[in-house]
Amino acid sequence: MLSSLDKLVAWVLTGFLAILTIFFNMYLLLINQRNYRKSTKHRLNPADFIITAISLASMSLQVLTYLWQTLDVIDTVCSISIAGAILLVLIFSLKFIIFWSMAFLTFYYGTKLVVEPVHCYTRIQEAIVKHVHTALAVIVVSGFANCVPLLSVLTYYNGTTSGLSDCGSIMPTT
């Protein structure tokens, strides 16, 4: 287990990085909002829409991770252990959403970087532009749907060692 000083250092460093991440993502959101207001159709282009989704998921991830990290100090007797498990599942879900949204954004830009217009790539580009909202909705729903079964595993009663202050995690015996 970590000493109190090590926990404090990790808490401070995580907080500093979380604040920087939130400010950076807020900047991206404000830039996208400005682009939305400047556009004549009042629509975001697909890249801005994907970046907005990534920014929102990243800010939520930072807040939930920081809350989960301080949960062992807030709840020392594991009276709200299900909250820790739910926070952990939400964190895993948001990581999944960020990972696949970044992959989708990379794929979107990959099809735009083709030097010679190939029929296949232009069809893929048209499909992405047409279905970007649906694709991101599927990414978000599948991110939560894939991680919800973890709630049956991440409970206080599944702990394998006793005497630890980690309420919502499975701790190895070695």
Short mmCIF file of C-alpha atoms in Angstrom, two decimals:
data_model
loop_
_atom_site.label_atom_id
_atom_site.label_comp_id
_atom_site.label_asym_id
_atom_site.label_seq_id
_atom_site.Cartn_x
_atom_site.Cartn_y
_atom_site.Cartn_z
CA MET A 1 0.00 0.00 0.00
CA LEU A 2 1.06 3.56 -0.51
CA SER A 3 2.07 5.80 2.35
CA SER A 4 0.10 8.94 3.13
CA LEU A 5 2.77 11.14 1.55
CA ASP A 6 2.74 9.06 -1.65
CA LYS A 7 -1.05 9.30 -1.81
CA LEU A 8 -0.87 13.07 -1.32
CA VAL A 9 1.73 13.47 -4.08
CA ALA A 10 -0.33 11.33 -6.47
CA TRP A 11 -3.48 13.28 -5.56
CA VAL A 12 -1.78 16.66 -6.18
CA LEU A 13 -0.18 15.59 -9.47
CA THR A 14 -3.42 14.05 -10.71
CA GLY A 15 -5.31 17.19 -9.74
CA PHE A 16 -2.84 19.41 -11.57
CA LEU A 17 -3.04 17.29 -14.73
CA ALA A 18 -6.83 17.10 -14.46
CA ILE A 19 -7.12 20.89 -14.24
CA LEU A 20 -4.81 21.35 -17.24
CA THR A 21 -6.80 18.79 -19.23
CA ILE A 22 -10.10 20.44 -18.36
CA PHE A 23 -8.82 23.89 -19.37
CA PHE A 24 -7.43 22.56 -22.65
CA ASN A 25 -10.70 20.79 -23.47
CA MET A 26 -12.73 23.86 -22.52
CA TYR A 27 -10.63 25.83 -24.98
CA LEU A 28 -11.42 23.27 -27.70
CA LEU A 29 -15.12 23.46 -26.85
CA LEU A 30 -15.11 27.26 -27.01
CA ILE A 31 -13.33 27.22 -30.38
CA ASN A 32 -15.87 24.71 -31.72
CA GLN A 33 -18.71 26.84 -30.35
CA ARG A 34 -17.28 29.86 -32.16
CA ASN A 35 -17.03 27.85 -35.39
CA TYR A 36 -20.63 26.74 -34.94
CA ARG A 37 -21.85 30.31 -34.54
CA LYS A 38 -19.81 31.54 -37.50
CA SER A 39 -21.06 28.87 -39.90
CA THR A 40 -23.97 29.82 -42.10
CA LYS A 41 -25.72 26.45 -41.69
CA HIS A 42 -25.21 26.42 -37.90
CA ARG A 43 -23.74 22.93 -38.08
CA LEU A 44 -20.39 21.60 -36.98
CA ASN A 45 -18.30 19.81 -39.56
CA PRO A 46 -17.64 16.13 -38.74
CA ALA A 47 -14.15 16.73 -37.33
CA ASP A 48 -15.38 19.47 -34.98
CA PHE A 49 -18.28 17.27 -33.89
CA ILE A 50 -15.93 14.37 -33.10
CA ILE A 51 -13.51 16.69 -31.27
CA THR A 52 -16.41 18.11 -29.22
CA ALA A 53 -17.43 14.59 -28.20
CA ILE A 54 -13.84 13.73 -27.25
CA SER A 55 -13.50 16.95 -25.22
CA LEU A 56 -16.73 16.33 -23.30
CA ALA A 57 -15.76 12.73 -22.58
CA SER A 58 -12.26 13.75 -21.51
CA MET A 59 -13.50 16.43 -19.11
CA SER A 60 -16.02 14.00 -17.61
CA LEU A 61 -13.28 11.39 -17.27
CA GLN A 62 -11.03 13.81 -15.38
CA VAL A 63 -13.75 14.83 -12.94
CA LEU A 64 -14.91 11.24 -12.30
CA THR A 65 -11.34 9.95 -11.93
CA TYR A 66 -10.52 12.63 -9.39
CA LEU A 67 -13.73 11.87 -7.49
CA TRP A 68 -12.99 8.13 -7.55
CA GLN A 69 -9.43 8.80 -6.34
CA THR A 70 -10.72 10.71 -3.31
CA LEU A 71 -13.49 8.21 -2.54
CA ASP A 72 -11.30 6.20 -0.14
CA VAL A 73 -10.87 9.35 1.98
CA ILE A 74 -14.55 10.30 1.80
CA ASP A 75 -15.91 6.81 2.55
CA THR A 76 -13.53 5.00 4.91
CA VAL A 77 -16.05 2.38 6.10
CA CYS A 78 -17.29 1.37 2.63
CA SER A 79 -20.86 2.45 3.27
CA ILE A 80 -21.26 3.62 -0.33
CA SER A 81 -19.15 0.94 -2.02
CA ILE A 82 -21.57 0.70 -4.95
CA ALA A 83 -20.79 4.35 -5.75
CA GLY A 84 -17.13 3.46 -6.13
CA ALA A 85 -18.00 0.59 -8.43
CA ILE A 86 -20.29 2.80 -10.52
CA LEU A 87 -17.60 5.48 -10.76
CA LEU A 88 -15.06 2.89 -11.88
CA VAL A 89 -17.43 1.55 -14.55
CA LEU A 90 -18.10 5.11 -15.78
CA ILE A 91 -14.35 5.75 -15.93
CA PHE A 92 -13.78 2.60 -18.00
CA SER A 93 -16.70 3.54 -20.26
CA LEU A 94 -15.36 7.04 -20.84
CA LYS A 95 -11.90 5.65 -21.63
CA PHE A 96 -13.52 3.35 -24.19
CA ILE A 97 -15.45 6.27 -25.70
CA ILE A 98 -12.33 8.46 -25.92
CA PHE A 99 -10.28 5.65 -27.46
CA TRP A 100 -12.80 4.79 -30.17
CA SER A 101 -13.68 8.42 -30.89
CA MET A 102 -9.99 9.12 -31.46
CA ALA A 103 -9.81 6.11 -33.76
CA PHE A 104 -12.84 7.40 -35.65
CA LEU A 105 -11.28 10.86 -35.94
CA THR A 106 -8.02 9.31 -37.18
CA PHE A 107 -9.94 7.28 -39.75
CA TYR A 108 -11.83 10.40 -40.85
CA TYR A 109 -8.62 12.36 -41.40
CA GLY A 110 -6.96 9.31 -42.97
CA THR A 111 -9.55 9.26 -45.71
CA LYS A 112 -9.10 13.00 -46.27
CA LEU A 113 -5.31 12.70 -46.71
CA VAL A 114 -5.51 10.54 -49.81
CA VAL A 115 -3.61 12.43 -52.51
CA GLU A 116 -5.45 11.06 -55.52
CA PRO A 117 -9.21 10.80 -55.22
CA VAL A 118 -10.01 7.11 -55.29
CA HIS A 119 -13.61 6.04 -55.72
CA CYS A 120 -13.53 3.88 -52.57
CA TYR A 121 -12.14 6.65 -50.37
CA THR A 122 -14.60 9.25 -51.61
CA ARG A 123 -17.46 6.85 -50.83
CA ILE A 124 -16.06 6.27 -47.34
CA GLN A 125 -15.68 10.03 -46.85
CA GLU A 126 -19.28 10.62 -47.91
CA ALA A 127 -20.50 7.89 -45.56
CA ILE A 128 -18.57 9.38 -42.63
CA VAL A 129 -19.90 12.87 -43.28
CA LYS A 130 -23.43 11.54 -43.61
CA HIS A 131 -23.40 9.28 -40.54
CA VAL A 132 -21.00 10.98 -38.09
CA HIS A 133 -23.73 11.57 -35.47
CA THR A 134 -24.92 7.98 -35.68
CA ALA A 135 -21.38 6.60 -35.46
CA LEU A 136 -20.61 8.65 -32.34
CA ALA A 137 -23.92 7.63 -30.77
CA VAL A 138 -23.01 3.97 -31.38
CA ILE A 139 -19.56 4.55 -29.86
CA VAL A 140 -21.06 6.12 -26.72
CA VAL A 141 -23.76 3.46 -26.28
CA SER A 142 -21.35 0.59 -26.86
CA GLY A 143 -18.85 2.18 -24.47
CA PHE A 144 -21.38 2.04 -21.65
CA ALA A 145 -22.92 -1.28 -22.71
CA ASN A 146 -19.55 -3.04 -22.76
CA CYS A 147 -18.57 -1.80 -19.30
CA VAL A 148 -21.85 -2.17 -17.37
CA PRO A 149 -21.32 -5.93 -16.73
CA LEU A 150 -18.32 -4.94 -14.59
CA LEU A 151 -20.80 -3.85 -11.89
CA SER A 152 -21.41 -7.50 -11.06
CA VAL A 153 -17.67 -8.01 -10.45
CA LEU A 154 -16.52 -4.75 -8.84
CA THR A 155 -18.24 -5.07 -5.50
CA TYR A 156 -17.02 -4.95 -1.95
CA TYR A 157 -17.96 -8.59 -1.37
CA ASN A 158 -15.71 -9.81 -4.20
CA GLY A 159 -12.55 -8.64 -2.43
CA THR A 160 -10.05 -11.45 -1.94
CA THR A 161 -7.99 -9.94 0.85
CA SER A 162 -9.20 -8.48 4.08
CA GLY A 163 -8.03 -5.44 5.93
CA LEU A 164 -7.58 -3.21 2.90
CA SER A 165 -9.31 0.13 2.53
CA ASP A 166 -10.14 -0.40 -1.15
CA CYS A 167 -13.92 -0.81 -1.17
CA GLY A 168 -14.85 -1.22 -4.78
CA SER A 169 -12.02 -3.23 -6.28
CA ILE A 170 -10.88 -6.79 -6.42
CA MET A 171 -7.56 -7.06 -4.68
CA PRO A 172 -5.17 -9.91 -5.55
CA THR A 173 -4.02 -12.28 -2.83
CA THR A 174 -0.33 -11.99 -3.70
#
